[in-house]
Amino acid sequence: MIKKIFLVAVLATFAIGSAVAQDSCETKAVGKDGKPLAGAAKTSFMKKCMADTCAAKAVSSDGKPLAGAAKTSFMKKCEKGA
């Protein structure tokens, strides 16, 4: 029972964290001159920012970093915001 509650809490944290990360990446998308990025520069920045954010969250339930197919699957889901 406790494992189920813990799993639900972890999954909810990832879902909320992804939405928050997207907002924070959006606010960080600013050029050196202080103006918001646009076009290809913004797209590139957002992709890298989301990948970095998701990579930090790619850990298993026992706290070890994910690797291989598990990490690939997690990264795809996280970057999509699912």
PDB file of N, CA and C in Angstrom:
ATOM      1  N   MET A   1       0.821  -1.191   0.000  1.00  0.00           N
ATOM      2  CA  MET A   1       0.000   0.000   0.000  1.00  0.00           C
ATOM      3  C   MET A   1       0.873   1.266   0.000  1.00  0.00           C
ATOM      4  N   ILE A   2       1.896   1.253   0.822  1.00  0.00           N
ATOM      5  CA  ILE A   2       2.780   2.414   0.917  1.00  0.00           C
ATOM      6  C   ILE A   2       3.525   2.622  -0.397  1.00  0.00           C
ATOM      7  N   LYS A   3       3.912   1.519  -1.063  1.00  0.00           N
ATOM      8  CA  LYS A   3       4.610   1.634  -2.344  1.00  0.00           C
ATOM      9  C   LYS A   3       3.724   2.302  -3.388  1.00  0.00           C
ATOM     10  N   LYS A   4       2.442   1.968  -3.386  1.00  0.00           N
ATOM     11  CA  LYS A   4       1.508   2.568  -4.339  1.00  0.00           C
ATOM     12  C   LYS A   4       1.373   4.067  -4.097  1.00  0.00           C
ATOM     13  N   ILE A   5       1.266   4.456  -2.854  1.00  0.00           N
ATOM     14  CA  ILE A   5       1.141   5.873  -2.506  1.00  0.00           C
ATOM     15  C   ILE A   5       2.413   6.614  -2.904  1.00  0.00           C
ATOM     16  N   PHE A   6       3.556   6.021  -2.633  1.00  0.00           N
ATOM     17  CA  PHE A   6       4.838   6.636  -2.995  1.00  0.00           C
ATOM     18  C   PHE A   6       4.950   6.789  -4.510  1.00  0.00           C
ATOM     19  N   LEU A   7       4.555   5.745  -5.248  1.00  0.00           N
ATOM     20  CA  LEU A   7       4.622   5.790  -6.706  1.00  0.00           C
ATOM     21  C   LEU A   7       3.720   6.891  -7.264  1.00  0.00           C
ATOM     22  N   VAL A   8       2.512   7.014  -6.730  1.00  0.00           N
ATOM     23  CA  VAL A   8       1.590   8.059  -7.175  1.00  0.00           C
ATOM     24  C   VAL A   8       2.168   9.440  -6.872  1.00  0.00           C
ATOM     25  N   ALA A   9       2.772   9.598  -5.717  1.00  0.00           N
ATOM     26  CA  ALA A   9       3.367  10.883  -5.349  1.00  0.00           C
ATOM     27  C   ALA A   9       4.519  11.243  -6.282  1.00  0.00           C
ATOM     28  N   VAL A  10       5.349  10.266  -6.616  1.00  0.00           N
ATOM     29  CA  VAL A  10       6.481  10.516  -7.521  1.00  0.00           C
ATOM     30  C   VAL A  10       5.977  10.896  -8.902  1.00  0.00           C
ATOM     31  N   LEU A  11       4.998  10.161  -9.416  1.00  0.00           N
ATOM     32  CA  LEU A  11       4.455  10.461 -10.741  1.00  0.00           C
ATOM     33  C   LEU A  11       3.794  11.836 -10.774  1.00  0.00           C
ATOM     34  N   ALA A  12       3.084  12.201  -9.730  1.00  0.00           N
ATOM     35  CA  ALA A  12       2.457  13.524  -9.672  1.00  0.00           C
ATOM     36  C   ALA A  12       3.524  14.620  -9.643  1.00  0.00           C
ATOM     37  N   THR A  13       4.598  14.368  -8.939  1.00  0.00           N
ATOM     38  CA  THR A  13       5.694  15.339  -8.878  1.00  0.00           C
ATOM     39  C   THR A  13       6.297  15.557 -10.258  1.00  0.00           C
ATOM     40  N   PHE A  14       6.494  14.474 -11.010  1.00  0.00           N
ATOM     41  CA  PHE A  14       7.043  14.600 -12.364  1.00  0.00           C
ATOM     42  C   PHE A  14       6.096  15.369 -13.274  1.00  0.00           C
ATOM     43  N   ALA A  15       4.805  15.100 -13.164  1.00  0.00           N
ATOM     44  CA  ALA A  15       3.840  15.787 -14.023  1.00  0.00           C
ATOM     45  C   ALA A  15       3.812  17.280 -13.720  1.00  0.00           C
ATOM     46  N   ILE A  16       3.797  17.619 -12.457  1.00  0.00           N
ATOM     47  CA  ILE A  16       3.785  19.024 -12.055  1.00  0.00           C
ATOM     48  C   ILE A  16       5.126  19.675 -12.392  1.00  0.00           C
ATOM     49  N   GLY A  17       6.210  18.950 -12.155  1.00  0.00           N
ATOM     50  CA  GLY A  17       7.539  19.476 -12.431  1.00  0.00           C
ATOM     51  C   GLY A  17       7.741  19.789 -13.900  1.00  0.00           C
ATOM     52  N   SER A  18       7.180  18.976 -14.758  1.00  0.00           N
ATOM     53  CA  SER A  18       7.311  19.217 -16.199  1.00  0.00           C
ATOM     54  C   SER A  18       6.607  20.504 -16.596  1.00  0.00           C
ATOM     55  N   ALA A  19       5.422  20.728 -16.053  1.00  0.00           N
ATOM     56  CA  ALA A  19       4.686  21.955 -16.369  1.00  0.00           C
ATOM     57  C   ALA A  19       5.427  23.178 -15.827  1.00  0.00           C
ATOM     58  N   VAL A  20       5.961  23.070 -14.638  1.00  0.00           N
ATOM     59  CA  VAL A  20       6.706  24.172 -14.039  1.00  0.00           C
ATOM     60  C   VAL A  20       8.000  24.421 -14.812  1.00  0.00           C
ATOM     61  N   ALA A  21       8.657  23.343 -15.229  1.00  0.00           N
ATOM     62  CA  ALA A  21       9.903  23.483 -15.985  1.00  0.00           C
ATOM     63  C   ALA A  21       9.664  24.201 -17.299  1.00  0.00           C
ATOM     64  N   GLN A  22       8.556  23.922 -17.928  1.00  0.00           N
ATOM     65  CA  GLN A  22       8.272  24.586 -19.192  1.00  0.00           C
ATOM     66  C   GLN A  22       8.102  26.084 -18.963  1.00  0.00           C
ATOM     67  N   ASP A  23       7.425  26.462 -17.892  1.00  0.00           N
ATOM     68  CA  ASP A  23       7.270  27.875 -17.578  1.00  0.00           C
ATOM     69  C   ASP A  23       8.617  28.518 -17.263  1.00  0.00           C
ATOM     70  N   SER A  24       9.447  27.839 -16.496  1.00  0.00           N
ATOM     71  CA  SER A  24      10.732  28.428 -16.143  1.00  0.00           C
ATOM     72  C   SER A  24      11.641  28.514 -17.364  1.00  0.00           C
ATOM     73  N   CYS A  25      11.577  27.544 -18.258  1.00  0.00           N
ATOM     74  CA  CYS A  25      12.371  27.624 -19.493  1.00  0.00           C
ATOM     75  C   CYS A  25      11.886  28.793 -20.339  1.00  0.00           C
ATOM     76  N   GLU A  26      10.587  28.991 -20.363  1.00  0.00           N
ATOM     77  CA  GLU A  26      10.010  30.095 -21.133  1.00  0.00           C
ATOM     78  C   GLU A  26      10.519  31.434 -20.590  1.00  0.00           C
ATOM     79  N   THR A  27      10.598  31.559 -19.286  1.00  0.00           N
ATOM     80  CA  THR A  27      11.055  32.818 -18.698  1.00  0.00           C
ATOM     81  C   THR A  27      12.557  33.016 -18.854  1.00  0.00           C
ATOM     82  N   LYS A  28      13.311  31.924 -18.995  1.00  0.00           N
ATOM     83  CA  LYS A  28      14.759  32.016 -19.159  1.00  0.00           C
ATOM     84  C   LYS A  28      15.165  32.279 -20.604  1.00  0.00           C
ATOM     85  N   ALA A  29      14.231  32.168 -21.531  1.00  0.00           N
ATOM     86  CA  ALA A  29      14.537  32.317 -22.961  1.00  0.00           C
ATOM     87  C   ALA A  29      14.733  33.790 -23.322  1.00  0.00           C
ATOM     88  N   VAL A  30      15.843  34.346 -22.866  1.00  0.00           N
ATOM     89  CA  VAL A  30      16.150  35.756 -23.083  1.00  0.00           C
ATOM     90  C   VAL A  30      17.560  35.854 -23.655  1.00  0.00           C
ATOM     91  N   GLY A  31      17.742  36.704 -24.633  1.00  0.00           N
ATOM     92  CA  GLY A  31      19.048  36.893 -25.253  1.00  0.00           C
ATOM     93  C   GLY A  31      19.983  37.710 -24.383  1.00  0.00           C
ATOM     94  N   LYS A  32      21.222  37.875 -24.845  1.00  0.00           N
ATOM     95  CA  LYS A  32      22.226  38.637 -24.100  1.00  0.00           C
ATOM     96  C   LYS A  32      21.832  40.103 -23.940  1.00  0.00           C
ATOM     97  N   ASP A  33      21.037  40.594 -24.880  1.00  0.00           N
ATOM     98  CA  ASP A  33      20.611  41.991 -24.824  1.00  0.00           C
ATOM     99  C   ASP A  33      19.369  42.194 -23.954  1.00  0.00           C
ATOM    100  N   GLY A  34      18.870  41.128 -23.355  1.00  0.00           N
ATOM    101  CA  GLY A  34      17.713  41.224 -22.472  1.00  0.00           C
ATOM    102  C   GLY A  34      16.373  41.082 -23.172  1.00  0.00           C
ATOM    103  N   LYS A  35      16.391  40.913 -24.476  1.00  0.00           N
ATOM    104  CA  LYS A  35      15.151  40.755 -25.234  1.00  0.00           C
ATOM    105  C   LYS A  35      14.786  39.276 -25.308  1.00  0.00           C
ATOM    106  N   PRO A  36      13.495  38.967 -25.334  1.00  0.00           N
ATOM    107  CA  PRO A  36      13.076  37.562 -25.446  1.00  0.00           C
ATOM    108  C   PRO A  36      13.548  36.941 -26.761  1.00  0.00           C
ATOM    109  N   LEU A  37      13.941  35.674 -26.701  1.00  0.00           N
ATOM    110  CA  LEU A  37      14.342  34.967 -27.907  1.00  0.00           C
ATOM    111  C   LEU A  37      13.120  34.689 -28.773  1.00  0.00           C
ATOM    112  N   ALA A  38      13.344  34.528 -30.072  1.00  0.00           N
ATOM    113  CA  ALA A  38      12.262  34.230 -30.997  1.00  0.00           C
ATOM    114  C   ALA A  38      12.777  33.295 -32.080  1.00  0.00           C
ATOM    115  N   GLY A  39      11.871  32.611 -32.738  1.00  0.00           N
ATOM    116  CA  GLY A  39      12.213  31.762 -33.871  1.00  0.00           C
ATOM    117  C   GLY A  39      13.071  30.571 -33.501  1.00  0.00           C
ATOM    118  N   ALA A  40      14.061  30.305 -34.359  1.00  0.00           N
ATOM    119  CA  ALA A  40      14.917  29.133 -34.196  1.00  0.00           C
ATOM    120  C   ALA A  40      15.733  29.193 -32.907  1.00  0.00           C
ATOM    121  N   ALA A  41      16.160  30.367 -32.518  1.00  0.00           N
ATOM    122  CA  ALA A  41      16.942  30.500 -31.279  1.00  0.00           C
ATOM    123  C   ALA A  41      16.110  30.078 -30.074  1.00  0.00           C
ATOM    124  N   LYS A  42      14.854  30.487 -30.048  1.00  0.00           N
ATOM    125  CA  LYS A  42      13.979  30.120 -28.932  1.00  0.00           C
ATOM    126  C   LYS A  42      13.693  28.628 -28.945  1.00  0.00           C
ATOM    127  N   THR A  43      13.434  28.071 -30.131  1.00  0.00           N
ATOM    128  CA  THR A  43      13.161  26.640 -30.248  1.00  0.00           C
ATOM    129  C   THR A  43      14.344  25.818 -29.752  1.00  0.00           C
ATOM    130  N   SER A  44      15.537  26.196 -30.168  1.00  0.00           N
ATOM    131  CA  SER A  44      16.745  25.495 -29.750  1.00  0.00           C
ATOM    132  C   SER A  44      16.946  25.604 -28.240  1.00  0.00           C
ATOM    133  N   PHE A  45      16.774  26.799 -27.709  1.00  0.00           N
ATOM    134  CA  PHE A  45      16.943  27.015 -26.274  1.00  0.00           C
ATOM    135  C   PHE A  45      15.933  26.192 -25.474  1.00  0.00           C
ATOM    136  N   MET A  46      14.685  26.197 -25.910  1.00  0.00           N
ATOM    137  CA  MET A  46      13.627  25.468 -25.189  1.00  0.00           C
ATOM    138  C   MET A  46      13.916  23.967 -25.193  1.00  0.00           C
ATOM    139  N   LYS A  47      14.364  23.440 -26.329  1.00  0.00           N
ATOM    140  CA  LYS A  47      14.664  22.012 -26.423  1.00  0.00           C
ATOM    141  C   LYS A  47      15.783  21.635 -25.457  1.00  0.00           C
ATOM    142  N   LYS A  48      16.846  22.438 -25.436  1.00  0.00           N
ATOM    143  CA  LYS A  48      17.975  22.158 -24.543  1.00  0.00           C
ATOM    144  C   LYS A  48      17.573  22.329 -23.072  1.00  0.00           C
ATOM    145  N   CYS A  49      16.816  23.346 -22.779  1.00  0.00           N
ATOM    146  CA  CYS A  49      16.384  23.597 -21.406  1.00  0.00           C
ATOM    147  C   CYS A  49      15.517  22.449 -20.884  1.00  0.00           C
ATOM    148  N   MET A  50      14.563  21.998 -21.702  1.00  0.00           N
ATOM    149  CA  MET A  50      13.692  20.893 -21.289  1.00  0.00           C
ATOM    150  C   MET A  50      14.492  19.604 -21.115  1.00  0.00           C
ATOM    151  N   ALA A  51      15.446  19.349 -22.009  1.00  0.00           N
ATOM    152  CA  ALA A  51      16.273  18.140 -21.899  1.00  0.00           C
ATOM    153  C   ALA A  51      17.092  18.172 -20.614  1.00  0.00           C
ATOM    154  N   ASP A  52      17.663  19.316 -20.294  1.00  0.00           N
ATOM    155  CA  ASP A  52      18.452  19.449 -19.070  1.00  0.00           C
ATOM    156  C   ASP A  52      17.584  19.254 -17.832  1.00  0.00           C
ATOM    157  N   THR A  53      16.391  19.835 -17.865  1.00  0.00           N
ATOM    158  CA  THR A  53      15.469  19.720 -16.736  1.00  0.00           C
ATOM    159  C   THR A  53      15.034  18.276 -16.538  1.00  0.00           C
ATOM    160  N   CYS A  54      14.694  17.608 -17.629  1.00  0.00           N
ATOM    161  CA  CYS A  54      14.241  16.219 -17.546  1.00  0.00           C
ATOM    162  C   CYS A  54      15.373  15.282 -17.142  1.00  0.00           C
ATOM    163  N   ALA A  55      16.573  15.541 -17.617  1.00  0.00           N
ATOM    164  CA  ALA A  55      17.710  14.683 -17.284  1.00  0.00           C
ATOM    165  C   ALA A  55      17.969  14.682 -15.785  1.00  0.00           C
ATOM    166  N   ALA A  56      17.760  15.801 -15.150  1.00  0.00           N
ATOM    167  CA  ALA A  56      17.963  15.881 -13.705  1.00  0.00           C
ATOM    168  C   ALA A  56      16.923  15.061 -12.945  1.00  0.00           C
ATOM    169  N   LYS A  57      15.766  14.855 -13.538  1.00  0.00           N
ATOM    170  CA  LYS A  57      14.688  14.109 -12.889  1.00  0.00           C
ATOM    171  C   LYS A  57      14.699  12.624 -13.225  1.00  0.00           C
ATOM    172  N   ALA A  58      15.565  12.180 -14.105  1.00  0.00           N
ATOM    173  CA  ALA A  58      15.580  10.794 -14.573  1.00  0.00           C
ATOM    174  C   ALA A  58      16.225   9.875 -13.549  1.00  0.00           C
ATOM    175  N   VAL A  59      15.510   9.610 -12.476  1.00  0.00           N
ATOM    176  CA  VAL A  59      15.983   8.700 -11.442  1.00  0.00           C
ATOM    177  C   VAL A  59      14.915   7.649 -11.164  1.00  0.00           C
ATOM    178  N   SER A  60      15.357   6.466 -10.781  1.00  0.00           N
ATOM    179  CA  SER A  60      14.429   5.380 -10.487  1.00  0.00           C
ATOM    180  C   SER A  60      13.826   5.566  -9.101  1.00  0.00           C
ATOM    181  N   SER A  61      12.916   4.681  -8.747  1.00  0.00           N
ATOM    182  CA  SER A  61      12.242   4.796  -7.451  1.00  0.00           C
ATOM    183  C   SER A  61      13.193   4.580  -6.277  1.00  0.00           C
ATOM    184  N   ASP A  62      14.330   3.919  -6.534  1.00  0.00           N
ATOM    185  CA  ASP A  62      15.299   3.724  -5.456  1.00  0.00           C
ATOM    186  C   ASP A  62      16.390   4.798  -5.449  1.00  0.00           C
ATOM    187  N   GLY A  63      16.237   5.826  -6.290  1.00  0.00           N
ATOM    188  CA  GLY A  63      17.143   6.959  -6.275  1.00  0.00           C
ATOM    189  C   GLY A  63      18.338   6.864  -7.202  1.00  0.00           C
ATOM    190  N   LYS A  64      18.430   5.774  -7.960  1.00  0.00           N
ATOM    191  CA  LYS A  64      19.553   5.614  -8.878  1.00  0.00           C
ATOM    192  C   LYS A  64      19.204   6.237 -10.230  1.00  0.00           C
ATOM    193  N   PRO A  65      20.188   6.798 -10.930  1.00  0.00           N
ATOM    194  CA  PRO A  65      19.920   7.380 -12.254  1.00  0.00           C
ATOM    195  C   PRO A  65      19.434   6.323 -13.246  1.00  0.00           C
ATOM    196  N   LEU A  66      18.476   6.685 -14.079  1.00  0.00           N
ATOM    197  CA  LEU A  66      17.990   5.770 -15.107  1.00  0.00           C
ATOM    198  C   LEU A  66      19.033   5.652 -16.208  1.00  0.00           C
ATOM    199  N   ALA A  67      18.998   4.527 -16.913  1.00  0.00           N
ATOM    200  CA  ALA A  67      19.924   4.311 -18.024  1.00  0.00           C
ATOM    201  C   ALA A  67      19.227   3.498 -19.109  1.00  0.00           C
ATOM    202  N   GLY A  68      19.752   3.556 -20.309  1.00  0.00           N
ATOM    203  CA  GLY A  68      19.250   2.744 -21.402  1.00  0.00           C
ATOM    204  C   GLY A  68      17.834   3.087 -21.823  1.00  0.00           C
ATOM    205  N   ALA A  69      17.043   2.042 -22.077  1.00  0.00           N
ATOM    206  CA  ALA A  69      15.683   2.207 -22.572  1.00  0.00           C
ATOM    207  C   ALA A  69      14.784   2.929 -21.574  1.00  0.00           C
ATOM    208  N   ALA A  70      14.989   2.694 -20.302  1.00  0.00           N
ATOM    209  CA  ALA A  70      14.178   3.355 -19.277  1.00  0.00           C
ATOM    210  C   ALA A  70      14.387   4.859 -19.315  1.00  0.00           C
ATOM    211  N   LYS A  71      15.642   5.278 -19.471  1.00  0.00           N
ATOM    212  CA  LYS A  71      15.940   6.706 -19.530  1.00  0.00           C
ATOM    213  C   LYS A  71      15.376   7.327 -20.808  1.00  0.00           C
ATOM    214  N   THR A  72      15.540   6.617 -21.931  1.00  0.00           N
ATOM    215  CA  THR A  72      15.029   7.110 -23.206  1.00  0.00           C
ATOM    216  C   THR A  72      13.522   7.320 -23.137  1.00  0.00           C
ATOM    217  N   SER A  73      12.818   6.339 -22.596  1.00  0.00           N
ATOM    218  CA  SER A  73      11.365   6.428 -22.459  1.00  0.00           C
ATOM    219  C   SER A  73      10.968   7.573 -21.543  1.00  0.00           C
ATOM    220  N   PHE A  74      11.647   7.687 -20.414  1.00  0.00           N
ATOM    221  CA  PHE A  74      11.343   8.770 -19.474  1.00  0.00           C
ATOM    222  C   PHE A  74      11.575  10.133 -20.107  1.00  0.00           C
ATOM    223  N   MET A  75      12.696  10.271 -20.817  1.00  0.00           N
ATOM    224  CA  MET A  75      13.026  11.555 -21.432  1.00  0.00           C
ATOM    225  C   MET A  75      11.973  11.951 -22.473  1.00  0.00           C
ATOM    226  N   LYS A  76      11.516  11.002 -23.288  1.00  0.00           N
ATOM    227  CA  LYS A  76      10.492  11.307 -24.301  1.00  0.00           C
ATOM    228  C   LYS A  76       9.214  11.788 -23.630  1.00  0.00           C
ATOM    229  N   LYS A  77       8.784  11.083 -22.581  1.00  0.00           N
ATOM    230  CA  LYS A  77       7.556  11.468 -21.878  1.00  0.00           C
ATOM    231  C   LYS A  77       7.712  12.817 -21.195  1.00  0.00           C
ATOM    232  N   CYS A  78       8.844  13.028 -20.570  1.00  0.00           N
ATOM    233  CA  CYS A  78       9.076  14.274 -19.841  1.00  0.00           C
ATOM    234  C   CYS A  78       9.131  15.459 -20.784  1.00  0.00           C
ATOM    235  N   GLU A  79       9.822  15.330 -21.906  1.00  0.00           N
ATOM    236  CA  GLU A  79       9.961  16.438 -22.841  1.00  0.00           C
ATOM    237  C   GLU A  79       8.646  16.779 -23.528  1.00  0.00           C
ATOM    238  N   LYS A  80       7.769  15.780 -23.681  1.00  0.00           N
ATOM    239  CA  LYS A  80       6.451  16.037 -24.252  1.00  0.00           C
ATOM    240  C   LYS A  80       5.536  16.714 -23.227  1.00  0.00           C
ATOM    241  N   GLY A  81       5.880  16.556 -21.963  1.00  0.00           N
ATOM    242  CA  GLY A  81       5.041  17.139 -20.912  1.00  0.00           C
ATOM    243  C   GLY A  81       3.949  16.194 -20.459  1.00  0.00           C
ATOM    244  N   ALA A  82       4.048  14.930 -20.812  1.00  0.00           N
ATOM    245  CA  ALA A  82       3.021  13.944 -20.430  1.00  0.00           C
ATOM    246  C   ALA A  82       3.274  13.415 -19.053  1.00  0.00           C
TER     247      ALA A  82
END
